[in-house]
Short mmCIF file of C-alpha atoms in Angstrom, two decimals:
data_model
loop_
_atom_site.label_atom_id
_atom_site.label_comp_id
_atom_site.label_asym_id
_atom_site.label_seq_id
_atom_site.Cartn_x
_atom_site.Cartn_y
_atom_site.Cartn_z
CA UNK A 1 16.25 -13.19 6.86
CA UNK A 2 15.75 -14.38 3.29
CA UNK A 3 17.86 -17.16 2.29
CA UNK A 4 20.65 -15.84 -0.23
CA UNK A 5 20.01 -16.67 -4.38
CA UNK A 6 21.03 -20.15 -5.58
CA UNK A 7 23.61 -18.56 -8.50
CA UNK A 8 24.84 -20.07 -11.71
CA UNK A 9 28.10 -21.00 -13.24
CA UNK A 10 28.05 -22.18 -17.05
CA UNK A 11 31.67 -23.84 -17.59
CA UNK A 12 32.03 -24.85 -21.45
CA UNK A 13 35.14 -25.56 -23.76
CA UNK A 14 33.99 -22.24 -25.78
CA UNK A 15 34.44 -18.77 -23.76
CA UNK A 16 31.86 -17.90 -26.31
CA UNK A 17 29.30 -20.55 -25.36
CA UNK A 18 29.61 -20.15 -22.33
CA UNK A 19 29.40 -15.81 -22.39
CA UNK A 20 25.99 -16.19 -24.40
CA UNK A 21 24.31 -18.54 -22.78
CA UNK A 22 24.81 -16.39 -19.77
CA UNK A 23 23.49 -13.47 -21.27
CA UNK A 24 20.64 -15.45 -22.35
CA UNK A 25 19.86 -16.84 -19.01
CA UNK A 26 20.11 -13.46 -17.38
CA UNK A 27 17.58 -11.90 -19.36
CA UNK A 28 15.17 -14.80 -17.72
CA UNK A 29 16.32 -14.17 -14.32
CA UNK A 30 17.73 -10.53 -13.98
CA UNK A 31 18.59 -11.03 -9.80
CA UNK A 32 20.61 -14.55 -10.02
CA UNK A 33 23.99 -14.64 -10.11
CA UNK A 34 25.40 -16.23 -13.55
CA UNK A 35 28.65 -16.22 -14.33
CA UNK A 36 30.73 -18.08 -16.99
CA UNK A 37 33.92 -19.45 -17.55
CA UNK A 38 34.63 -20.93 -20.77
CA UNK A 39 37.67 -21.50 -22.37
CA UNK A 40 41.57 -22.49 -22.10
CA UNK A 41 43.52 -19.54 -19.44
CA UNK A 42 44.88 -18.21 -23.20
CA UNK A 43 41.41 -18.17 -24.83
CA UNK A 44 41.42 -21.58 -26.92
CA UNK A 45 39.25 -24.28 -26.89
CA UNK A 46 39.12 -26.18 -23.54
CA UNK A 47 38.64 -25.73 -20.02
CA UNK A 48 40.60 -24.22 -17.12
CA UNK A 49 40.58 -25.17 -13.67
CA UNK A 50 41.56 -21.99 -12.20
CA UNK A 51 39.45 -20.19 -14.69
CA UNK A 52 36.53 -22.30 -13.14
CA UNK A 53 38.08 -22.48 -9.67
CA UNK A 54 37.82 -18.50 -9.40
CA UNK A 55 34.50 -17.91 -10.42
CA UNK A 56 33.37 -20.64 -7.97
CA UNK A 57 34.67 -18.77 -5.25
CA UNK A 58 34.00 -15.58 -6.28
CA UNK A 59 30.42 -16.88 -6.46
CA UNK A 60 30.74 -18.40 -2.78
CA UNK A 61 32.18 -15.41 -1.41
CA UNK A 62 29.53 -13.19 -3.03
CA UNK A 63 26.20 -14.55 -2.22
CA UNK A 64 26.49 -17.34 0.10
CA UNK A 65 24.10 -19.38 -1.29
CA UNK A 66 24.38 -22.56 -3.38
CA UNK A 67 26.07 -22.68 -6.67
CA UNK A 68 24.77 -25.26 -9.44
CA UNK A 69 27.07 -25.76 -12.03
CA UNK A 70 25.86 -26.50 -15.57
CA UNK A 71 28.50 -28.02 -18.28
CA UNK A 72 28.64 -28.46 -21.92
CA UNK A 73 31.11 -31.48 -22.81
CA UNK A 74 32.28 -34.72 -21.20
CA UNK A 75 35.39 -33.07 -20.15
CA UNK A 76 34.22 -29.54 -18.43
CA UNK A 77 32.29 -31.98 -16.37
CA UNK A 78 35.50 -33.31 -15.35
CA UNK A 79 36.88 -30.37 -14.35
CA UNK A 80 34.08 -28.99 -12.43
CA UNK A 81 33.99 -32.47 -10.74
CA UNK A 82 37.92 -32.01 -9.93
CA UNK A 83 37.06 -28.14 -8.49
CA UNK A 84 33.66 -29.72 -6.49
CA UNK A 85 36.13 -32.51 -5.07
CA UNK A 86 38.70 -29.98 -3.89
CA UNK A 87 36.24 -27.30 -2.44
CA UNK A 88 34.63 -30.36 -0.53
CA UNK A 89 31.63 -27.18 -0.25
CA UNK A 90 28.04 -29.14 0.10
CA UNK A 91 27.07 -25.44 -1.54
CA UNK A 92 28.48 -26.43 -4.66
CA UNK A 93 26.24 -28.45 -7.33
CA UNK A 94 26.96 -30.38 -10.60
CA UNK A 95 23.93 -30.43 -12.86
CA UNK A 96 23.65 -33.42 -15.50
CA UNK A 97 21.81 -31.54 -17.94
CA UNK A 98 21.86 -29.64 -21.29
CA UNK A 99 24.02 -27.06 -21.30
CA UNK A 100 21.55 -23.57 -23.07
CA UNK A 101 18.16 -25.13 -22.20
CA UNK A 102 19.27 -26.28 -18.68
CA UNK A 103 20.68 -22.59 -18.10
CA UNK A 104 17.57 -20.88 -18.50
CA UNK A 105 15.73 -23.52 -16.73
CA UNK A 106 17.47 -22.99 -13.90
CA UNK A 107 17.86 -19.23 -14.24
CA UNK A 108 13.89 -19.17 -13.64
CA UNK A 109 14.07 -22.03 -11.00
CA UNK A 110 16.65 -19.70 -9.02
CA UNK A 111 14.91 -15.95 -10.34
CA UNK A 112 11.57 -17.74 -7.89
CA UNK A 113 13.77 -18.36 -4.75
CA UNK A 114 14.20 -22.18 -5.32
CA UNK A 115 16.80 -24.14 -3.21
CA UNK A 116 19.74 -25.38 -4.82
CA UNK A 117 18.71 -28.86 -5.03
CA UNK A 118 15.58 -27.26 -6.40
CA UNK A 119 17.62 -25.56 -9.27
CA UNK A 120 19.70 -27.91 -10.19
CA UNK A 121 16.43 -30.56 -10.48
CA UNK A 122 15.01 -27.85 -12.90
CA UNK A 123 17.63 -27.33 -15.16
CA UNK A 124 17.84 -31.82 -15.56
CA UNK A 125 14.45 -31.93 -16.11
CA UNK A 126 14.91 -30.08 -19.42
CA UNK A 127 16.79 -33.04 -20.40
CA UNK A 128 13.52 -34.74 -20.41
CA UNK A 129 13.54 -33.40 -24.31
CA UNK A 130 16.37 -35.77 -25.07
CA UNK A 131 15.52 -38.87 -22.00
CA UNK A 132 14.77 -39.25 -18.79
CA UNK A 133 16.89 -38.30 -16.20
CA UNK A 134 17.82 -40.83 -14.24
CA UNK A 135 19.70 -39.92 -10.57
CA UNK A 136 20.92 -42.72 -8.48
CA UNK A 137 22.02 -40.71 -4.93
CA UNK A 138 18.01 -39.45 -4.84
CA UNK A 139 15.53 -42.41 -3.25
CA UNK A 140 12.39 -42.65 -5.16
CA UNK A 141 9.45 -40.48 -4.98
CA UNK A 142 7.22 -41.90 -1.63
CA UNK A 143 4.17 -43.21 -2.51
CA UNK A 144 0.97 -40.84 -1.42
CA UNK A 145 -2.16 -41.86 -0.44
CA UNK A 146 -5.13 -40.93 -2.32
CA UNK A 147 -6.58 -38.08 -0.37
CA UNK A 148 -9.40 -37.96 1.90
CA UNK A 149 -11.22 -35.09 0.51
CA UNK A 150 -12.26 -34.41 -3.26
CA UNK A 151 -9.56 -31.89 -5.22
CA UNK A 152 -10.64 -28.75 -5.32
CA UNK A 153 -12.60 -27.33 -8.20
CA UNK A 154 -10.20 -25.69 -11.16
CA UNK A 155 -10.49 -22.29 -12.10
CA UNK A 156 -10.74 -21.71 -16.07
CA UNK A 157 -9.31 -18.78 -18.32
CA UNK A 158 -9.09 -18.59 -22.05
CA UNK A 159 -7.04 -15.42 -22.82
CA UNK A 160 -5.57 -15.08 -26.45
CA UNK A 161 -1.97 -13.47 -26.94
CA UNK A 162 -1.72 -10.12 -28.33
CA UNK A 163 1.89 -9.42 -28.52
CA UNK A 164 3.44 -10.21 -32.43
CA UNK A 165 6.03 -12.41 -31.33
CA UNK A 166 4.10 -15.17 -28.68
CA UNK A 167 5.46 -17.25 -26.18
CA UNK A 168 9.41 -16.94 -27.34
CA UNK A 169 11.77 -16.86 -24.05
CA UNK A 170 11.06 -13.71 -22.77
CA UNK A 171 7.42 -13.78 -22.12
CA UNK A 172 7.43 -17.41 -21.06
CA UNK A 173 10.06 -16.26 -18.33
CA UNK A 174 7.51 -13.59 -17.42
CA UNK A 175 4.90 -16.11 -17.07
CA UNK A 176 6.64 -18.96 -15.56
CA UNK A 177 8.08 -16.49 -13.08
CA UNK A 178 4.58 -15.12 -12.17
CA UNK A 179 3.15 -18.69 -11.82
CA UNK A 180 5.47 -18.91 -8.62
CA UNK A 181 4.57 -16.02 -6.99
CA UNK A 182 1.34 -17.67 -6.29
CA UNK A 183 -0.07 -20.71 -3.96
CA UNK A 184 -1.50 -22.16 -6.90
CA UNK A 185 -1.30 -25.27 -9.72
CA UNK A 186 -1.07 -23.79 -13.07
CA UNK A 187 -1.85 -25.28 -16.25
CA UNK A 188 -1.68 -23.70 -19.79
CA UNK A 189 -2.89 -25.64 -22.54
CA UNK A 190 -2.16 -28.77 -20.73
CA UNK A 191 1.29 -28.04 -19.49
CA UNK A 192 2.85 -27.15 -16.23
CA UNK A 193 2.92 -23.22 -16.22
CA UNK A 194 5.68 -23.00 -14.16
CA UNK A 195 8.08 -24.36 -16.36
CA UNK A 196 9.66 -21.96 -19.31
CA UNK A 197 10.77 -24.79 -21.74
CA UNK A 198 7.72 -26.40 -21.67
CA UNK A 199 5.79 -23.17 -22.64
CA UNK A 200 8.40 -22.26 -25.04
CA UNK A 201 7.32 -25.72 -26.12
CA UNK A 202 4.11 -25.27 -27.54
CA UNK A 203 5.53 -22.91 -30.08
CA UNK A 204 2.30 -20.38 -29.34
CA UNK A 205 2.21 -17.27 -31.42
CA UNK A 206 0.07 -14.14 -31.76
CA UNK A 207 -3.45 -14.67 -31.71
CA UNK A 208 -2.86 -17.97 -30.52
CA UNK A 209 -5.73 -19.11 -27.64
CA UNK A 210 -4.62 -20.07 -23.77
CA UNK A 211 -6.29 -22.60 -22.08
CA UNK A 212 -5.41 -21.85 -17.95
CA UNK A 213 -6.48 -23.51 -15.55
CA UNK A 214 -5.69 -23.19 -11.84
CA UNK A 215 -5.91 -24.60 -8.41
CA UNK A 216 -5.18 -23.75 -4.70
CA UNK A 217 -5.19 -21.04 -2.69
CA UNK A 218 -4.57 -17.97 -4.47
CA UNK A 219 -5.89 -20.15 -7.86
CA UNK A 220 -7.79 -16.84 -8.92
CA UNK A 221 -4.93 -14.07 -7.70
CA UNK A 222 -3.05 -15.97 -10.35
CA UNK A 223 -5.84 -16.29 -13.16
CA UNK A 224 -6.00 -12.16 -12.67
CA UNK A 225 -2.02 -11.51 -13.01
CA UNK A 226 -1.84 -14.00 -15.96
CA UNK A 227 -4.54 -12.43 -17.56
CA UNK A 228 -2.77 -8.88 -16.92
CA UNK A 229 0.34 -9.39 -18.23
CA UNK A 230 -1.11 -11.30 -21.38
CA UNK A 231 -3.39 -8.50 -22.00
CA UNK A 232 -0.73 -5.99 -21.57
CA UNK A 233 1.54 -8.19 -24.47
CA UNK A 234 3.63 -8.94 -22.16
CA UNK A 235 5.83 -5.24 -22.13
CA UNK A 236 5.79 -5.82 -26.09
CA UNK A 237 4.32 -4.69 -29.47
#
């Protein structure tokens, strides 16, 4: 049996905020669960425990699966902290990370199956625009040693965009998603394929050229689905 979805909950001072940037982040990942709850019980500025209480166990009862929790302001993260303490639910996860870009970060991470650890890693490491994130209940990456046998050879693809708008959020969803459907390393102009803000970061528009290169396994299965849906303009004009 598959495990269930790692789902979202956005909790900001704005019911606004925190509606939009779940609409946002469900256009990226169109199966995850995102729900928000922004906002005072009376609709002002602030943050309500039940508000945020409910939708955590609405999401618990619905799915299953983890929950990573994503705030905007010092003080939602105090009241997600008070609802984590008092569900005393290992399911439940408090992201330190920006609140819009670390949504659709880990929209995508979650859309591709990731664990909730695995989510809730992706959505701090799009603080990385803003510092290094630095947690101190996760040991240090174990050192590797150098391997035995020589890395396999990369495959190359240079593909040029053909649909008006480029790599805005939409098609960099698509392609990040479609990166982890393969057992492959990705790399597209130099970046990690698999991540959406970090093609959204190179700001690529129509006409623009893309420089993949892959590894592993299924290294060409990938090249030939990349190369499909760029050709295709990604679904657009």
């Amino acid at each position: 049996m598959a495990e269930p979805t790692t789902a979202l909950l956005l909790v900001s001072h704005s019911a606004a905020l925190a509606a939009g940037t779940a609409e946002v982040a469900a256009q990226m990942a169109p199966d995850v669960a995102i729900r928000a709850a922004g906002g005072t019980d009376d609709g002002r500025i602030g943050t309500s425990y039940d508000l945020v209480e409910q939708a955590v166990t609405g999401l618990l009862d619905e799915g299953g699966g983890a929950v990573v929790l994503l705030t905007d302001l010092g003080s939602a993260a105090l009241t997600a902290e008070s609802v984590l303490e008092m569900a005393d639910d290992d399911r439940l996860l408090l992201a330190d990370a920006p609140f819009v870009e670390g949504a659709v970060a880990a929209a995508v991470a979650a859309q591709g199956g990731a664990t909730g650890l695995a989510v809730r890693a992706a959505a701090e490491e799009a603080a990385t625009s803003f510092g290094p994130v630095d947690r101190e209940d996760e040991p240090p990456p174990l050192e590797t040693a150098a391997p035995s046998q020589p890395a396999a050879e990369a495959l190359t693809r240079t593909l040029v965009l053909r649909n008006r708008l480029g790599l805005h959020a939409r098609p960099a969803a698509m392609l990040a998603r479609k990166v982890g459907e393969f057992d492959a390393d990705v790399q597209l102009n130099g970046i990690d394929a698999a991540s959406i803000l970090a093609i959204m970061g190179l700001g690529l528009t129509a006409g623009a050229e893309l420089q993949v290169e892959a590894t592993g396994p299924q290294a060409a299965e990938a090249l030939d689905a990349i190369e499909a849906d760029v050709e295709a303009g990604f679904g657009e004009e």
